[in-house]
Amino acid sequence: IGVTGVQTCALPIYTTNIPVFKNRHETESVLANSIFKNTNLFNLSINSFGAQIILNPSKQYHQYNLTSTGTDLNSFLSSVQSGLNDIGFNTNIFNSKITRIDIAKNILLNEHYQTYTNALQLYRGKRQNNIQYPDGYLIANKQHQAIFYDKKQELINNKIQCIAPDNFMRAEMRALKSGTVEKYLNGNTLFDLCNISSGEINTIYKNYFKNNVFKNTKIGTQLAIDFKDDITLFNSLKSLYPRSYFNHFIMINGYNNLMNKYSNKDMHTLLEAAGEHRSNIFRHLAKLELLRNQNALHNTNRSTLTDKLNEIEYKLTA
């Protein structure tokens, strides 16, 4: 578990005299409403509201391994302090207020990330909204967020040349306001962060997911919603494709996702609720049974939604 992002409001500013480079041999002073400076160590922006510095301590050392508090973080922040001084931005960065912090954990899943998308959608946060992305799932409000995403795919999308594990998921907690940061860290400056042990960071992270995500999982409620939606979809397809509606229903849901959501008994109930004739119900169930047997020849270890939920919770909080 490590820190993947820090956003600070760096005050007080003692002197700000950042040169603007016109070419290799000439500099000039300018008047502007805002100014920014991006380096490999930090992104700095200054405007009438103050100065903001964005850091990623983990990425400085590795493309995906994580840096927690301790020697590496202290060394990184000292380098940032020197880098700021070198460009004429003189402030004590350790006194700067943290306005956002991201804490993450990498886990190796038992299966490919995409097979977990339905399971992730069962997670609910306290007074938070849920957004499904192609390679991630976000639970968010204006104060804090939890996000799960396919880290290997992100590396590929960003064209980062490194060897990453298969079935690689990252889960992050994000505190988005200085008050929220203080709630979780019991302090809101970089000095406070440096004085927190890596063990305390682990505890903060695990408690966040236990109290804000995992305890709010509503499997029954979600399945009830899916049940109603699937009946609507089923009847719509029946109108559009009178001869092949059940095949379309399987294709749209995906066979594995459908089997993860519904047991044989649940599927019988769904088909009854959709108004299917008894003979059609048994024919549909026989088709699913045939597909189940064929699928078993290719995969003898496919887990259920509940298995996936238990796996994620255990690996993030054990």
Short mmCIF file of C-alpha atoms in Angstrom, two decimals:
data_model
loop_
_atom_site.label_atom_id
_atom_site.label_comp_id
_atom_site.label_asym_id
_atom_site.label_seq_id
_atom_site.Cartn_x
_atom_site.Cartn_y
_atom_site.Cartn_z
CA ILE A 1 0.00 0.00 0.00
CA GLY A 2 1.50 3.36 -0.98
CA VAL A 3 0.91 6.99 -1.89
CA THR A 4 0.21 7.54 -5.59
CA GLY A 5 -0.79 11.19 -5.53
CA VAL A 6 -0.51 14.29 -3.35
CA GLN A 7 -1.93 17.72 -4.11
CA THR A 8 -0.85 20.58 -1.85
CA CYS A 9 -1.53 24.25 -1.33
CA ALA A 10 1.99 25.56 -0.65
CA LEU A 11 1.86 28.51 1.73
CA PRO A 12 3.47 30.72 2.85
CA ILE A 13 5.33 31.80 -0.28
CA TYR A 14 8.44 33.74 0.68
CA THR A 15 9.63 34.74 -2.80
CA THR A 16 8.45 33.81 -6.24
CA ASN A 17 10.80 34.65 -9.08
CA ILE A 18 10.42 31.87 -11.64
CA PRO A 19 12.26 32.75 -14.89
CA VAL A 20 10.54 32.33 -18.23
CA PHE A 21 12.99 30.87 -20.77
CA LYS A 22 12.76 32.46 -24.22
CA ASN A 23 15.79 30.59 -25.56
CA ARG A 24 19.02 29.12 -24.27
CA HIS A 25 20.71 32.44 -23.56
CA GLU A 26 17.96 34.88 -22.62
CA THR A 27 15.36 35.23 -19.87
CA GLU A 28 12.79 37.90 -19.19
CA SER A 29 10.38 38.84 -16.40
CA VAL A 30 6.68 38.77 -17.24
CA LEU A 31 3.42 39.82 -15.63
CA ALA A 32 0.68 37.19 -15.79
CA ASN A 33 -2.47 36.04 -14.00
CA SER A 34 -1.00 32.58 -13.54
CA ILE A 35 2.13 30.57 -14.16
CA PHE A 36 2.97 26.88 -14.17
CA LYS A 37 6.08 24.73 -14.15
CA ASN A 38 6.00 20.98 -14.81
CA THR A 39 9.00 18.76 -14.08
CA ASN A 40 9.63 15.05 -13.58
CA LEU A 41 9.29 15.62 -9.81
CA PHE A 42 6.27 17.93 -9.57
CA ASN A 43 3.67 20.06 -11.32
CA LEU A 44 3.53 23.61 -9.94
CA SER A 45 0.85 26.18 -10.72
CA ILE A 46 0.49 29.67 -9.22
CA ASN A 47 -2.43 32.05 -9.53
CA SER A 48 -4.23 34.71 -7.50
CA PHE A 49 -5.50 32.06 -5.06
CA GLY A 50 -2.02 30.77 -4.21
CA ALA A 51 0.25 27.94 -5.28
CA GLN A 52 -0.63 24.32 -5.95
CA ILE A 53 1.87 21.47 -6.20
CA ILE A 54 0.95 18.00 -7.49
CA LEU A 55 3.24 15.05 -6.74
CA ASN A 56 3.34 11.29 -7.31
CA PRO A 57 5.95 9.78 -4.96
CA SER A 58 5.38 6.22 -6.21
CA LYS A 59 5.87 6.90 -9.92
CA GLN A 60 9.23 8.53 -9.24
CA TYR A 61 10.63 5.14 -8.24
CA HIS A 62 8.69 2.69 -10.44
CA GLN A 63 5.96 2.63 -13.06
CA TYR A 64 3.58 0.65 -10.85
CA ASN A 65 5.22 -0.41 -7.57
CA LEU A 66 4.13 1.72 -4.63
CA THR A 67 6.00 4.01 -2.21
CA SER A 68 4.69 4.37 1.32
CA THR A 69 5.90 6.73 4.06
CA GLY A 70 9.47 6.40 5.25
CA THR A 71 12.92 6.91 3.73
CA ASP A 72 11.83 6.91 0.07
CA LEU A 73 9.06 9.46 0.62
CA ASN A 74 11.32 11.74 2.69
CA SER A 75 14.04 11.57 0.05
CA PHE A 76 11.54 12.30 -2.73
CA LEU A 77 10.10 15.35 -0.93
CA SER A 78 13.60 16.68 -0.23
CA SER A 79 14.31 16.45 -3.97
CA VAL A 80 11.06 18.34 -4.66
CA GLN A 81 12.11 21.01 -2.17
CA SER A 82 15.46 21.41 -3.94
CA GLY A 83 13.74 21.50 -7.34
CA LEU A 84 11.42 24.29 -6.19
CA ASN A 85 14.33 26.28 -4.81
CA ASP A 86 16.24 25.86 -8.07
CA ILE A 87 13.48 27.62 -10.04
CA GLY A 88 13.17 30.43 -7.53
CA PHE A 89 10.08 29.19 -5.66
CA ASN A 90 11.11 29.51 -2.04
CA THR A 91 8.77 27.89 0.46
CA ASN A 92 8.96 25.13 3.04
CA ILE A 93 7.09 22.38 1.24
CA PHE A 94 6.78 20.30 4.43
CA ASN A 95 4.49 22.99 5.89
CA SER A 96 2.20 22.95 2.84
CA LYS A 97 -1.40 21.84 3.36
CA ILE A 98 -2.48 18.62 1.64
CA THR A 99 -5.68 19.23 -0.32
CA ARG A 100 -5.83 15.74 -1.85
CA ILE A 101 -4.14 12.40 -1.26
CA ASP A 102 -4.43 9.10 -3.14
CA ILE A 103 -3.48 5.84 -1.41
CA ALA A 104 -3.42 2.64 -3.45
CA LYS A 105 -2.83 -1.09 -3.32
CA ASN A 106 -1.95 -3.46 -6.16
CA ILE A 107 -3.50 -6.93 -6.20
CA LEU A 108 -3.24 -9.91 -8.52
CA LEU A 109 -6.68 -11.30 -9.33
CA ASN A 110 -7.41 -14.98 -9.84
CA GLU A 111 -8.91 -14.21 -13.25
CA HIS A 112 -8.75 -11.43 -15.83
CA TYR A 113 -9.98 -8.01 -14.60
CA GLN A 114 -12.90 -7.94 -17.07
CA THR A 115 -14.51 -10.97 -15.39
CA TYR A 116 -14.87 -8.88 -12.21
CA THR A 117 -16.82 -5.97 -13.69
CA ASN A 118 -20.23 -7.31 -12.62
CA ALA A 119 -18.95 -8.03 -9.10
CA LEU A 120 -17.51 -4.52 -8.74
CA GLN A 121 -20.89 -3.01 -9.63
CA LEU A 122 -22.32 -4.52 -6.43
CA TYR A 123 -20.16 -2.22 -4.31
CA ARG A 124 -21.82 0.88 -2.90
CA GLY A 125 -20.27 3.77 -0.97
CA LYS A 126 -21.79 5.90 1.77
CA ARG A 127 -23.71 8.70 0.06
CA GLN A 128 -21.64 8.18 -3.09
CA ASN A 129 -22.41 7.76 -6.78
CA ASN A 130 -21.14 4.91 -8.95
CA ILE A 131 -19.64 5.19 -12.43
CA GLN A 132 -18.67 2.23 -14.62
CA TYR A 133 -15.80 2.77 -17.06
CA PRO A 134 -14.47 0.29 -19.66
CA ASP A 135 -11.40 -0.43 -17.51
CA GLY A 136 -12.50 0.80 -14.09
CA TYR A 137 -15.24 1.34 -11.53
CA LEU A 138 -15.55 4.57 -9.49
CA ILE A 139 -17.47 5.15 -6.25
CA ALA A 140 -17.36 8.89 -5.57
CA ASN A 141 -18.66 12.03 -3.95
CA LYS A 142 -17.07 15.48 -3.55
CA GLN A 143 -15.18 14.49 -0.40
CA HIS A 144 -13.68 11.08 -1.17
CA GLN A 145 -13.55 8.31 -3.77
CA ALA A 146 -12.80 4.64 -4.19
CA ILE A 147 -11.70 3.43 -7.60
CA PHE A 148 -10.87 -0.01 -8.98
CA TYR A 149 -9.16 -0.31 -12.34
CA ASP A 150 -7.18 -2.55 -14.68
CA LYS A 151 -3.64 -1.29 -14.03
CA LYS A 152 -2.01 -3.38 -16.73
CA GLN A 153 -4.43 -2.02 -19.33
CA GLU A 154 -3.74 1.53 -18.14
CA LEU A 155 0.00 0.97 -18.66
CA ILE A 156 -0.69 -0.36 -22.16
CA ASN A 157 -2.99 2.57 -22.99
CA ASN A 158 -0.30 5.04 -21.84
CA LYS A 159 2.30 3.18 -23.97
CA ILE A 160 4.51 2.58 -20.95
CA GLN A 161 7.14 -0.01 -21.77
CA CYS A 162 7.42 -2.19 -18.68
CA ILE A 163 6.62 -5.75 -17.69
CA ALA A 164 3.45 -5.80 -15.59
CA PRO A 165 1.77 -8.85 -14.03
CA ASP A 166 -1.31 -10.39 -15.63
CA ASN A 167 -4.70 -10.00 -13.87
CA PHE A 168 -3.37 -6.79 -12.31
CA MET A 169 -5.89 -4.55 -10.51
CA ARG A 170 -5.26 -1.39 -8.52
CA ALA A 171 -7.70 -0.08 -5.91
CA GLU A 172 -7.32 3.49 -4.62
CA MET A 173 -8.85 5.58 -1.86
CA ARG A 174 -8.84 9.30 -2.58
CA ALA A 175 -9.40 12.05 -0.03
CA LEU A 176 -10.30 15.11 -2.11
CA LYS A 177 -10.53 17.95 0.43
CA SER A 178 -8.14 19.19 3.13
CA GLY A 179 -10.78 18.47 5.78
CA THR A 180 -11.19 14.90 4.52
CA VAL A 181 -7.40 14.46 4.45
CA GLU A 182 -7.22 15.60 8.08
CA LYS A 183 -10.03 13.20 9.03
CA TYR A 184 -8.10 10.19 7.73
CA LEU A 185 -4.50 11.24 8.47
CA ASN A 186 -5.13 13.15 11.74
CA GLY A 187 -3.14 15.95 10.13
CA ASN A 188 -3.13 17.78 6.82
CA THR A 189 0.45 18.85 6.04
CA LEU A 190 3.29 17.02 4.34
CA PHE A 191 5.11 17.13 7.67
CA ASP A 192 2.18 15.23 9.23
CA LEU A 193 2.24 12.68 6.38
CA CYS A 194 5.96 12.05 6.83
CA ASN A 195 5.39 11.31 10.52
CA ILE A 196 2.82 8.60 9.82
CA SER A 197 4.24 5.07 9.70
CA SER A 198 3.66 2.79 6.73
CA GLY A 199 1.68 0.52 9.07
CA GLU A 200 -0.67 3.40 9.89
CA ILE A 201 -1.10 4.11 6.16
CA ASN A 202 -2.10 0.47 5.69
CA THR A 203 -4.65 0.74 8.52
CA ILE A 204 -6.13 3.98 7.11
CA TYR A 205 -6.50 2.34 3.70
CA LYS A 206 -8.05 -0.90 4.96
CA ASN A 207 -10.49 0.87 7.29
CA TYR A 208 -11.61 3.14 4.46
CA PHE A 209 -12.60 0.22 2.25
CA LYS A 210 -14.12 -1.76 5.13
CA ASN A 211 -16.26 1.15 6.35
CA ASN A 212 -17.09 2.94 3.09
CA VAL A 213 -17.26 0.21 0.44
CA PHE A 214 -17.41 -3.41 1.56
CA LYS A 215 -19.99 -3.03 4.32
CA ASN A 216 -22.37 -1.34 1.86
CA THR A 217 -22.41 -4.15 -0.68
CA LYS A 218 -26.05 -4.87 -1.51
CA ILE A 219 -26.06 -8.12 -3.45
CA GLY A 220 -29.79 -8.78 -3.01
CA THR A 221 -30.80 -5.23 -3.96
CA GLN A 222 -28.57 -5.22 -7.01
CA LEU A 223 -29.88 -8.57 -8.22
CA ALA A 224 -33.43 -7.33 -7.79
CA ILE A 225 -32.61 -4.33 -9.99
CA ASP A 226 -30.95 -6.58 -12.55
CA PHE A 227 -33.98 -8.90 -12.46
CA LYS A 228 -36.39 -6.12 -13.40
CA ASP A 229 -34.05 -4.72 -16.04
CA ASP A 230 -33.50 -8.15 -17.56
CA ILE A 231 -37.24 -8.82 -17.81
CA THR A 232 -37.66 -5.52 -19.68
CA LEU A 233 -34.75 -6.39 -21.96
CA PHE A 234 -36.05 -9.93 -22.53
CA ASN A 235 -39.50 -8.75 -23.62
CA SER A 236 -38.04 -6.03 -25.82
CA LEU A 237 -35.86 -8.58 -27.62
CA LYS A 238 -38.85 -10.90 -27.96
CA SER A 239 -40.67 -8.18 -29.89
CA LEU A 240 -37.66 -7.41 -32.08
CA TYR A 241 -36.50 -11.00 -32.72
CA PRO A 242 -39.48 -13.39 -32.42
CA ARG A 243 -37.43 -16.42 -33.53
CA SER A 244 -34.06 -15.76 -31.88
CA TYR A 245 -34.77 -13.50 -28.89
CA PHE A 246 -33.27 -15.88 -26.32
CA ASN A 247 -30.01 -16.14 -28.24
CA HIS A 248 -29.84 -12.34 -28.37
CA PHE A 249 -30.59 -12.19 -24.64
CA ILE A 250 -27.61 -14.47 -23.94
CA MET A 251 -25.32 -12.53 -26.29
CA ILE A 252 -26.17 -9.12 -24.80
CA ASN A 253 -25.72 -10.29 -21.21
CA GLY A 254 -22.80 -12.58 -21.98
CA TYR A 255 -23.12 -16.22 -20.97
CA ASN A 256 -20.66 -16.08 -18.08
CA ASN A 257 -22.17 -12.88 -16.68
CA LEU A 258 -25.65 -14.39 -16.93
CA MET A 259 -24.56 -17.53 -15.05
CA ASN A 260 -22.86 -15.42 -12.40
CA LYS A 261 -26.03 -13.40 -11.84
CA TYR A 262 -28.64 -16.17 -11.83
CA SER A 263 -28.84 -19.72 -10.61
CA ASN A 264 -30.93 -22.22 -12.59
CA LYS A 265 -33.87 -21.61 -10.23
CA ASP A 266 -33.52 -17.83 -10.51
CA MET A 267 -33.47 -18.07 -14.30
CA HIS A 268 -36.66 -20.17 -14.21
CA THR A 269 -38.31 -17.47 -12.08
CA LEU A 270 -37.14 -14.71 -14.43
CA LEU A 271 -38.53 -16.49 -17.49
CA GLU A 272 -41.86 -17.06 -15.72
CA ALA A 273 -42.02 -13.39 -14.73
CA ALA A 274 -41.32 -12.45 -18.35
CA GLY A 275 -44.45 -14.40 -19.38
CA GLU A 276 -42.74 -17.29 -21.15
CA HIS A 277 -44.76 -20.44 -21.85
CA ARG A 278 -43.76 -23.47 -19.79
CA SER A 279 -42.45 -25.37 -22.82
CA ASN A 280 -40.30 -22.40 -23.83
CA ILE A 281 -38.91 -22.11 -20.31
CA PHE A 282 -37.69 -25.70 -20.31
CA ARG A 283 -36.25 -25.29 -23.79
CA HIS A 284 -34.34 -22.15 -22.70
CA LEU A 285 -33.06 -23.85 -19.56
CA ALA A 286 -31.93 -26.84 -21.60
CA LYS A 287 -29.99 -24.50 -23.89
CA LEU A 288 -28.28 -22.89 -20.89
CA GLU A 289 -27.45 -26.32 -19.50
CA LEU A 290 -25.85 -27.31 -22.81
CA LEU A 291 -23.80 -24.10 -22.80
CA ARG A 292 -22.85 -24.72 -19.17
CA ASN A 293 -21.53 -28.19 -20.02
CA GLN A 294 -19.62 -26.90 -23.02
CA ASN A 295 -18.16 -24.07 -20.97
CA ALA A 296 -17.07 -26.49 -18.25
CA LEU A 297 -14.81 -28.24 -20.78
CA HIS A 298 -12.88 -24.99 -21.24
CA ASN A 299 -12.95 -23.61 -17.71
CA THR A 300 -13.32 -25.80 -14.62
CA ASN A 301 -12.51 -23.06 -12.12
CA ARG A 302 -14.83 -20.15 -12.90
CA SER A 303 -15.85 -18.34 -9.73
CA THR A 304 -19.23 -16.81 -8.87
CA LEU A 305 -19.95 -13.16 -8.13
CA THR A 306 -19.84 -13.88 -4.41
CA ASP A 307 -16.46 -15.59 -4.80
CA LYS A 308 -15.11 -12.54 -6.61
CA LEU A 309 -16.43 -10.14 -3.98
CA ASN A 310 -14.86 -12.21 -1.21
CA GLU A 311 -11.57 -12.41 -3.12
CA ILE A 312 -11.31 -8.64 -3.63
CA GLU A 313 -12.26 -7.85 -0.03
CA TYR A 314 -9.77 -10.36 1.37
CA LYS A 315 -6.89 -9.19 -0.82
CA LEU A 316 -7.47 -5.52 -0.04
CA THR A 317 -8.03 -5.80 3.70
CA ALA A 318 -6.21 -8.93 4.92
#
